[in-house]
Amino acid sequence: MKVPGSAVMVLRTAVVIAGLQAAAQSKEEKYVLQEGETLTVDCPSNRKYAYSQKAWQRLRNGEEPQTLAVTERSQGTLNQIQVGRYILRDDPAESMFQVRMINLQVEDSGLYRCVVYYPPPKEPVLLFHPVRLVVTADPSTKRTSDKNSTPKLAPTTIRPTTLPTTKTLRTFYTSSRTVVQSLPMSTAVIPPNTTVNPTDAIRLPVFSIVVPVACGILIKSLVFTVLFVVTQRSFGL
């Protein structure tokens, strides 16, 4: 059976394209940048994809490709969009698709690719080698964070407060008893095992003073009365 020449050409073209894609997937372009820097990747395109959408995807092991940004459907003219930190620039006249990732972070490290985008389930077409991005921490940022870190304080020893001893407390108690004993005590006899109110103890000396004074006044009044009566009788009144 004779195979038409056109079919052979199509088959050869498909084999070549598949081989190119396999070779592109086996090779990676590696970029090592620091935090805060910008990644710029130029992906050569083809005029037959001038009106096709282009996309920037991230590849993770065991997962479906993650589409980070997609261009609008082109009219064959310059097409540029920005989605967050991703800037896509499709220039059909130059057959170039450019991707920029700004303000890189350490967690951006990974494998990426630029493709001709088709809605699923159709597979995208790889435009360039997969890009292996490695983002390292900025040393200046690390030094600044070390300077701003809180210094460790030296441990301090807190000594316990010394409480008054039993001897000191006994001295205080003795001094208070001395103040109480310095007050004038009553001469009255207090039976043993009898509780005396301190107020009554203070009032007893006052009562012992008032009674003699009252008796003296009474005696003087009686003497004055007797003298008055005797004087009246002497004058015959």
PDB file of C-alpha atoms in Angstrom:
ATOM      1  CA  MET A   1       0.000   0.000   0.000  1.00  0.00           C
ATOM      2  CA  LYS A   2       1.393   3.329  -1.026  1.00  0.00           C
ATOM      3  CA  VAL A   3       1.197   6.199   1.518  1.00  0.00           C
ATOM      4  CA  PRO A   4       0.490   9.655   0.053  1.00  0.00           C
ATOM      5  CA  GLY A   5       3.380  12.117   0.206  1.00  0.00           C
ATOM      6  CA  SER A   6       1.323  14.690   2.135  1.00  0.00           C
ATOM      7  CA  ALA A   7       0.597  12.172   4.886  1.00  0.00           C
ATOM      8  CA  VAL A   8       4.270  11.354   5.172  1.00  0.00           C
ATOM      9  CA  MET A   9       5.140  15.024   5.541  1.00  0.00           C
ATOM     10  CA  VAL A  10       2.508  15.498   8.258  1.00  0.00           C
ATOM     11  CA  LEU A  11       3.804  12.439  10.099  1.00  0.00           C
ATOM     12  CA  ARG A  12       7.381  13.657   9.905  1.00  0.00           C
ATOM     13  CA  THR A  13       6.371  17.096  11.129  1.00  0.00           C
ATOM     14  CA  ALA A  14       4.515  15.601  14.084  1.00  0.00           C
ATOM     15  CA  VAL A  15       7.521  13.475  14.987  1.00  0.00           C
ATOM     16  CA  VAL A  16       9.834  16.460  14.778  1.00  0.00           C
ATOM     17  CA  ILE A  17       7.556  18.600  16.945  1.00  0.00           C
ATOM     18  CA  ALA A  18       7.185  15.819  19.513  1.00  0.00           C
ATOM     19  CA  GLY A  19      10.942  15.367  19.563  1.00  0.00           C
ATOM     20  CA  LEU A  20      11.538  19.061  20.035  1.00  0.00           C
ATOM     21  CA  GLN A  21       9.042  19.223  22.883  1.00  0.00           C
ATOM     22  CA  ALA A  22      10.606  16.196  24.584  1.00  0.00           C
ATOM     23  CA  ALA A  23      14.054  17.733  24.219  1.00  0.00           C
ATOM     24  CA  ALA A  24      12.783  21.041  25.562  1.00  0.00           C
ATOM     25  CA  GLN A  25      11.245  19.343  28.571  1.00  0.00           C
ATOM     26  CA  SER A  26      14.460  17.419  29.298  1.00  0.00           C
ATOM     27  CA  LYS A  27      16.509  20.639  29.432  1.00  0.00           C
ATOM     28  CA  GLU A  28      16.037  23.413  31.944  1.00  0.00           C
ATOM     29  CA  GLU A  29      17.111  27.032  32.063  1.00  0.00           C
ATOM     30  CA  LYS A  30      18.307  27.876  35.596  1.00  0.00           C
ATOM     31  CA  TYR A  31      18.061  31.346  37.141  1.00  0.00           C
ATOM     32  CA  VAL A  32      19.495  32.174  40.589  1.00  0.00           C
ATOM     33  CA  LEU A  33      18.284  35.496  41.983  1.00  0.00           C
ATOM     34  CA  GLN A  34      17.885  37.214  45.360  1.00  0.00           C
ATOM     35  CA  GLU A  35      14.760  38.341  47.128  1.00  0.00           C
ATOM     36  CA  GLY A  36      13.303  41.559  45.716  1.00  0.00           C
ATOM     37  CA  GLU A  37      14.878  41.115  42.283  1.00  0.00           C
ATOM     38  CA  THR A  38      13.045  40.583  38.966  1.00  0.00           C
ATOM     39  CA  LEU A  39      13.062  37.490  36.761  1.00  0.00           C
ATOM     40  CA  THR A  40      12.930  38.143  32.985  1.00  0.00           C
ATOM     41  CA  VAL A  41      12.450  35.249  30.578  1.00  0.00           C
ATOM     42  CA  ASP A  42      12.292  35.640  26.765  1.00  0.00           C
ATOM     43  CA  CYS A  43      10.424  32.769  25.101  1.00  0.00           C
ATOM     44  CA  PRO A  44      10.804  32.584  21.269  1.00  0.00           C
ATOM     45  CA  SER A  45       7.415  32.131  19.632  1.00  0.00           C
ATOM     46  CA  ASN A  46       6.171  31.305  16.139  1.00  0.00           C
ATOM     47  CA  ARG A  47       4.141  33.353  13.720  1.00  0.00           C
ATOM     48  CA  LYS A  48       1.507  30.659  13.556  1.00  0.00           C
ATOM     49  CA  TYR A  49       0.791  31.398  17.248  1.00  0.00           C
ATOM     50  CA  ALA A  50       0.489  35.149  16.648  1.00  0.00           C
ATOM     51  CA  TYR A  51      -3.227  35.114  17.437  1.00  0.00           C
ATOM     52  CA  SER A  52      -3.044  32.545  20.237  1.00  0.00           C
ATOM     53  CA  GLN A  53      -3.095  33.202  23.944  1.00  0.00           C
ATOM     54  CA  LYS A  54       0.147  32.767  25.878  1.00  0.00           C
ATOM     55  CA  ALA A  55       0.495  31.743  29.512  1.00  0.00           C
ATOM     56  CA  TRP A  56       3.019  31.441  32.364  1.00  0.00           C
ATOM     57  CA  GLN A  57       2.658  28.234  34.357  1.00  0.00           C
ATOM     58  CA  ARG A  58       4.247  26.690  37.452  1.00  0.00           C
ATOM     59  CA  LEU A  59       4.999  22.966  37.586  1.00  0.00           C
ATOM     60  CA  ARG A  60       4.790  20.985  40.819  1.00  0.00           C
ATOM     61  CA  ASN A  61       5.548  17.325  41.308  1.00  0.00           C
ATOM     62  CA  GLY A  62       2.448  15.154  41.062  1.00  0.00           C
ATOM     63  CA  GLU A  63       0.132  18.099  40.355  1.00  0.00           C
ATOM     64  CA  GLU A  64      -1.498  19.696  37.341  1.00  0.00           C
ATOM     65  CA  PRO A  65       0.322  22.754  35.919  1.00  0.00           C
ATOM     66  CA  GLN A  66      -0.737  25.937  37.716  1.00  0.00           C
ATOM     67  CA  THR A  67      -1.568  28.781  35.305  1.00  0.00           C
ATOM     68  CA  LEU A  68      -0.388  32.020  36.931  1.00  0.00           C
ATOM     69  CA  ALA A  69      -1.247  34.508  34.157  1.00  0.00           C
ATOM     70  CA  VAL A  70      -2.733  34.391  30.620  1.00  0.00           C
ATOM     71  CA  THR A  71      -2.660  37.028  27.861  1.00  0.00           C
ATOM     72  CA  GLU A  72      -5.774  38.227  26.104  1.00  0.00           C
ATOM     73  CA  ARG A  73      -6.609  36.821  22.678  1.00  0.00           C
ATOM     74  CA  SER A  74      -4.339  38.763  20.344  1.00  0.00           C
ATOM     75  CA  GLN A  75      -5.206  40.547  17.092  1.00  0.00           C
ATOM     76  CA  GLY A  76      -1.686  40.124  15.807  1.00  0.00           C
ATOM     77  CA  THR A  77      -0.458  43.242  17.610  1.00  0.00           C
ATOM     78  CA  LEU A  78       1.521  43.897  20.781  1.00  0.00           C
ATOM     79  CA  ASN A  79      -0.334  42.512  23.799  1.00  0.00           C
ATOM     80  CA  GLN A  80       0.746  43.173  27.402  1.00  0.00           C
ATOM     81  CA  ILE A  81      -0.992  42.464  30.725  1.00  0.00           C
ATOM     82  CA  GLN A  82      -0.063  42.423  34.419  1.00  0.00           C
ATOM     83  CA  VAL A  83      -1.545  40.022  36.959  1.00  0.00           C
ATOM     84  CA  GLY A  84      -0.176  40.732  40.426  1.00  0.00           C
ATOM     85  CA  ARG A  85       3.604  40.270  40.254  1.00  0.00           C
ATOM     86  CA  TYR A  86       3.470  38.690  36.770  1.00  0.00           C
ATOM     87  CA  ILE A  87       3.899  40.821  33.618  1.00  0.00           C
ATOM     88  CA  LEU A  88       3.310  39.148  30.235  1.00  0.00           C
ATOM     89  CA  ARG A  89       4.304  40.787  26.937  1.00  0.00           C
ATOM     90  CA  ASP A  90       3.376  39.103  23.629  1.00  0.00           C
ATOM     91  CA  ASP A  91       4.949  40.706  20.557  1.00  0.00           C
ATOM     92  CA  PRO A  92       3.832  38.792  17.412  1.00  0.00           C
ATOM     93  CA  ALA A  93       5.864  41.089  15.155  1.00  0.00           C
ATOM     94  CA  GLU A  94       9.079  39.996  16.882  1.00  0.00           C
ATOM     95  CA  SER A  95       7.838  36.427  17.531  1.00  0.00           C
ATOM     96  CA  MET A  96       8.739  36.888  21.175  1.00  0.00           C
ATOM     97  CA  PHE A  97       6.810  36.186  24.358  1.00  0.00           C
ATOM     98  CA  GLN A  98       8.370  37.804  27.442  1.00  0.00           C
ATOM     99  CA  VAL A  99       7.607  37.001  31.083  1.00  0.00           C
ATOM    100  CA  ARG A 100       8.619  39.102  34.101  1.00  0.00           C
ATOM    101  CA  MET A 101       8.220  38.204  37.768  1.00  0.00           C
ATOM    102  CA  ILE A 102       8.840  41.183  40.059  1.00  0.00           C
ATOM    103  CA  ASN A 103       9.668  41.342  43.774  1.00  0.00           C
ATOM    104  CA  LEU A 104      10.793  37.722  43.999  1.00  0.00           C
ATOM    105  CA  GLN A 105      10.393  35.819  47.267  1.00  0.00           C
ATOM    106  CA  VAL A 106      12.135  32.680  48.518  1.00  0.00           C
ATOM    107  CA  GLU A 107       8.891  30.706  48.196  1.00  0.00           C
ATOM    108  CA  ASP A 108       8.849  31.513  44.440  1.00  0.00           C
ATOM    109  CA  SER A 109      11.623  28.963  43.918  1.00  0.00           C
ATOM    110  CA  GLY A 110      10.453  26.201  41.572  1.00  0.00           C
ATOM    111  CA  LEU A 111       9.932  25.084  37.980  1.00  0.00           C
ATOM    112  CA  TYR A 112       8.072  27.272  35.437  1.00  0.00           C
ATOM    113  CA  ARG A 113       7.269  27.283  31.723  1.00  0.00           C
ATOM    114  CA  CYS A 114       5.851  29.597  29.039  1.00  0.00           C
ATOM    115  CA  VAL A 115       3.277  27.993  26.729  1.00  0.00           C
ATOM    116  CA  VAL A 116       0.701  28.612  24.058  1.00  0.00           C
ATOM    117  CA  TYR A 117      -2.459  28.388  26.088  1.00  0.00           C
ATOM    118  CA  TYR A 118      -5.528  26.367  25.156  1.00  0.00           C
ATOM    119  CA  PRO A 119      -8.500  25.820  27.453  1.00  0.00           C
ATOM    120  CA  PRO A 120      -8.541  22.313  28.993  1.00  0.00           C
ATOM    121  CA  PRO A 121      -8.729  19.522  28.092  1.00  0.00           C
ATOM    122  CA  LYS A 122      -6.483  20.537  25.192  1.00  0.00           C
ATOM    123  CA  GLU A 123      -2.816  20.412  26.117  1.00  0.00           C
ATOM    124  CA  PRO A 124      -0.731  23.629  25.908  1.00  0.00           C
ATOM    125  CA  VAL A 125       2.215  23.962  23.526  1.00  0.00           C
ATOM    126  CA  LEU A 126       5.630  24.495  25.112  1.00  0.00           C
ATOM    127  CA  LEU A 127       7.414  27.577  23.712  1.00  0.00           C
ATOM    128  CA  PHE A 128      10.721  27.384  25.561  1.00  0.00           C
ATOM    129  CA  HIS A 129      12.754  25.250  27.948  1.00  0.00           C
ATOM    130  CA  PRO A 130      11.302  24.923  31.455  1.00  0.00           C
ATOM    131  CA  VAL A 131      12.764  27.537  33.784  1.00  0.00           C
ATOM    132  CA  ARG A 132      14.266  26.468  37.105  1.00  0.00           C
ATOM    133  CA  LEU A 133      14.071  29.469  39.455  1.00  0.00           C
ATOM    134  CA  VAL A 134      16.109  29.604  42.679  1.00  0.00           C
ATOM    135  CA  VAL A 135      15.484  32.606  44.952  1.00  0.00           C
ATOM    136  CA  THR A 136      17.912  33.159  47.832  1.00  0.00           C
ATOM    137  CA  ALA A 137      17.430  35.349  50.893  1.00  0.00           C
ATOM    138  CA  ASP A 138      18.846  38.872  50.820  1.00  0.00           C
ATOM    139  CA  PRO A 139      21.898  38.961  53.175  1.00  0.00           C
ATOM    140  CA  SER A 140      21.308  42.624  54.040  1.00  0.00           C
ATOM    141  CA  THR A 141      17.781  41.817  55.186  1.00  0.00           C
ATOM    142  CA  LYS A 142      19.107  39.036  57.393  1.00  0.00           C
ATOM    143  CA  ARG A 143      21.688  41.337  58.995  1.00  0.00           C
ATOM    144  CA  THR A 144      19.012  43.955  59.669  1.00  0.00           C
ATOM    145  CA  SER A 145      16.745  41.398  61.309  1.00  0.00           C
ATOM    146  CA  ASP A 146      19.661  40.221  63.479  1.00  0.00           C
ATOM    147  CA  LYS A 147      20.317  43.792  64.615  1.00  0.00           C
ATOM    148  CA  ASN A 148      16.666  44.339  65.451  1.00  0.00           C
ATOM    149  CA  SER A 149      16.397  41.126  67.428  1.00  0.00           C
ATOM    150  CA  THR A 150      15.805  41.515  71.159  1.00  0.00           C
ATOM    151  CA  PRO A 151      19.044  40.976  73.150  1.00  0.00           C
ATOM    152  CA  LYS A 152      19.029  38.255  75.749  1.00  0.00           C
ATOM    153  CA  LEU A 153      18.940  39.610  79.290  1.00  0.00           C
ATOM    154  CA  ALA A 154      21.346  38.244  81.852  1.00  0.00           C
ATOM    155  CA  PRO A 155      19.619  36.250  84.593  1.00  0.00           C
ATOM    156  CA  THR A 156      19.248  38.161  87.856  1.00  0.00           C
ATOM    157  CA  THR A 157      19.114  36.697  91.343  1.00  0.00           C
ATOM    158  CA  ILE A 158      16.335  37.938  93.604  1.00  0.00           C
ATOM    159  CA  ARG A 159      17.235  37.637  97.246  1.00  0.00           C
ATOM    160  CA  PRO A 160      14.388  36.856  99.670  1.00  0.00           C
ATOM    161  CA  THR A 161      13.414  39.557 102.135  1.00  0.00           C
ATOM    162  CA  THR A 162      14.551  38.785 105.707  1.00  0.00           C
ATOM    163  CA  LEU A 163      11.581  38.621 108.052  1.00  0.00           C
ATOM    164  CA  PRO A 164      11.853  39.777 111.711  1.00  0.00           C
ATOM    165  CA  THR A 165      13.063  37.023 114.015  1.00  0.00           C
ATOM    166  CA  THR A 166      11.249  35.830 117.124  1.00  0.00           C
ATOM    167  CA  LYS A 167      13.675  37.801 119.265  1.00  0.00           C
ATOM    168  CA  THR A 168      12.833  41.035 117.441  1.00  0.00           C
ATOM    169  CA  LEU A 169       9.095  40.429 117.774  1.00  0.00           C
ATOM    170  CA  ARG A 170       9.561  39.731 121.476  1.00  0.00           C
ATOM    171  CA  THR A 171      11.366  43.074 121.867  1.00  0.00           C
ATOM    172  CA  PHE A 172       8.462  44.897 120.230  1.00  0.00           C
ATOM    173  CA  TYR A 173       5.986  43.155 122.506  1.00  0.00           C
ATOM    174  CA  THR A 174       8.047  44.002 125.616  1.00  0.00           C
ATOM    175  CA  SER A 175       8.186  47.676 124.671  1.00  0.00           C
ATOM    176  CA  SER A 176       4.421  47.803 124.310  1.00  0.00           C
ATOM    177  CA  ARG A 177       3.989  46.220 127.726  1.00  0.00           C
ATOM    178  CA  THR A 178       6.360  48.782 129.231  1.00  0.00           C
ATOM    179  CA  VAL A 179       4.138  51.613 127.940  1.00  0.00           C
ATOM    180  CA  VAL A 180       1.087  50.050 129.572  1.00  0.00           C
ATOM    181  CA  GLN A 181       2.850  49.513 132.915  1.00  0.00           C
ATOM    182  CA  SER A 182       3.957  53.153 133.061  1.00  0.00           C
ATOM    183  CA  LEU A 183       0.337  54.237 133.696  1.00  0.00           C
ATOM    184  CA  PRO A 184      -0.655  54.818 137.394  1.00  0.00           C
ATOM    185  CA  MET A 185      -2.054  51.661 138.887  1.00  0.00           C
ATOM    186  CA  SER A 186      -4.966  51.503 141.311  1.00  0.00           C
ATOM    187  CA  THR A 187      -4.372  50.632 144.976  1.00  0.00           C
ATOM    188  CA  ALA A 188      -7.534  48.549 145.035  1.00  0.00           C
ATOM    189  CA  VAL A 189      -7.095  44.877 145.625  1.00  0.00           C
ATOM    190  CA  ILE A 190      -8.165  42.775 142.665  1.00  0.00           C
ATOM    191  CA  PRO A 191      -9.087  39.182 143.391  1.00  0.00           C
ATOM    192  CA  PRO A 192      -7.091  36.592 141.477  1.00  0.00           C
ATOM    193  CA  ASN A 193      -8.376  35.208 138.127  1.00  0.00           C
ATOM    194  CA  THR A 194     -10.458  38.376 137.662  1.00  0.00           C
ATOM    195  CA  THR A 195     -10.452  40.174 134.338  1.00  0.00           C
ATOM    196  CA  VAL A 196     -10.125  43.926 134.742  1.00  0.00           C
ATOM    197  CA  ASN A 197     -11.355  46.301 132.087  1.00  0.00           C
ATOM    198  CA  PRO A 198      -8.517  48.705 131.175  1.00  0.00           C
ATOM    199  CA  THR A 199     -11.024  51.604 131.236  1.00  0.00           C
ATOM    200  CA  ASP A 200     -11.999  50.781 134.839  1.00  0.00           C
ATOM    201  CA  ALA A 201      -8.337  50.492 135.769  1.00  0.00           C
ATOM    202  CA  ILE A 202      -7.745  54.006 134.533  1.00  0.00           C
ATOM    203  CA  ARG A 203     -10.884  55.404 136.323  1.00  0.00           C
ATOM    204  CA  LEU A 204     -10.026  54.042 139.832  1.00  0.00           C
ATOM    205  CA  PRO A 205      -7.375  56.660 140.649  1.00  0.00           C
ATOM    206  CA  VAL A 206      -9.772  59.466 139.651  1.00  0.00           C
ATOM    207  CA  PHE A 207     -12.468  58.150 142.031  1.00  0.00           C
ATOM    208  CA  SER A 208      -9.963  57.904 144.885  1.00  0.00           C
ATOM    209  CA  ILE A 209      -9.148  61.585 144.395  1.00  0.00           C
ATOM    210  CA  VAL A 210     -12.744  62.823 144.099  1.00  0.00           C
ATOM    211  CA  VAL A 211     -13.971  61.165 147.351  1.00  0.00           C
ATOM    212  CA  PRO A 212     -11.503  62.903 149.701  1.00  0.00           C
ATOM    213  CA  VAL A 213     -12.164  66.238 148.054  1.00  0.00           C
ATOM    214  CA  ALA A 214     -15.927  65.814 148.487  1.00  0.00           C
ATOM    215  CA  CYS A 215     -15.481  64.805 152.117  1.00  0.00           C
ATOM    216  CA  GLY A 216     -13.325  67.860 152.813  1.00  0.00           C
ATOM    217  CA  ILE A 217     -15.936  70.163 151.320  1.00  0.00           C
ATOM    218  CA  LEU A 218     -18.662  68.522 153.380  1.00  0.00           C
ATOM    219  CA  ILE A 219     -16.663  68.865 156.606  1.00  0.00           C
ATOM    220  CA  LYS A 220     -15.979  72.501 155.892  1.00  0.00           C
ATOM    221  CA  SER A 221     -19.689  73.091 155.315  1.00  0.00           C
ATOM    222  CA  LEU A 222     -20.573  71.466 158.668  1.00  0.00           C
ATOM    223  CA  VAL A 223     -17.965  73.531 160.526  1.00  0.00           C
ATOM    224  CA  PHE A 224     -19.251  76.711 158.944  1.00  0.00           C
ATOM    225  CA  THR A 225     -22.817  75.804 159.891  1.00  0.00           C
ATOM    226  CA  VAL A 226     -21.869  75.094 163.542  1.00  0.00           C
ATOM    227  CA  LEU A 227     -19.970  78.360 163.821  1.00  0.00           C
ATOM    228  CA  PHE A 228     -22.926  80.221 162.389  1.00  0.00           C
ATOM    229  CA  VAL A 229     -25.322  78.679 164.918  1.00  0.00           C
ATOM    230  CA  VAL A 230     -22.992  79.390 167.865  1.00  0.00           C
ATOM    231  CA  THR A 231     -22.587  82.998 166.788  1.00  0.00           C
ATOM    232  CA  GLN A 232     -26.332  83.530 166.625  1.00  0.00           C
ATOM    233  CA  ARG A 233     -26.818  82.138 170.128  1.00  0.00           C
ATOM    234  CA  SER A 234     -24.048  84.293 171.502  1.00  0.00           C
ATOM    235  CA  PHE A 235     -25.721  87.444 170.300  1.00  0.00           C
ATOM    236  CA  GLY A 236     -29.152  86.277 171.424  1.00  0.00           C
ATOM    237  CA  LEU A 237     -30.631  86.306 168.045  1.00  0.00           C
TER     238      LEU A 237
END
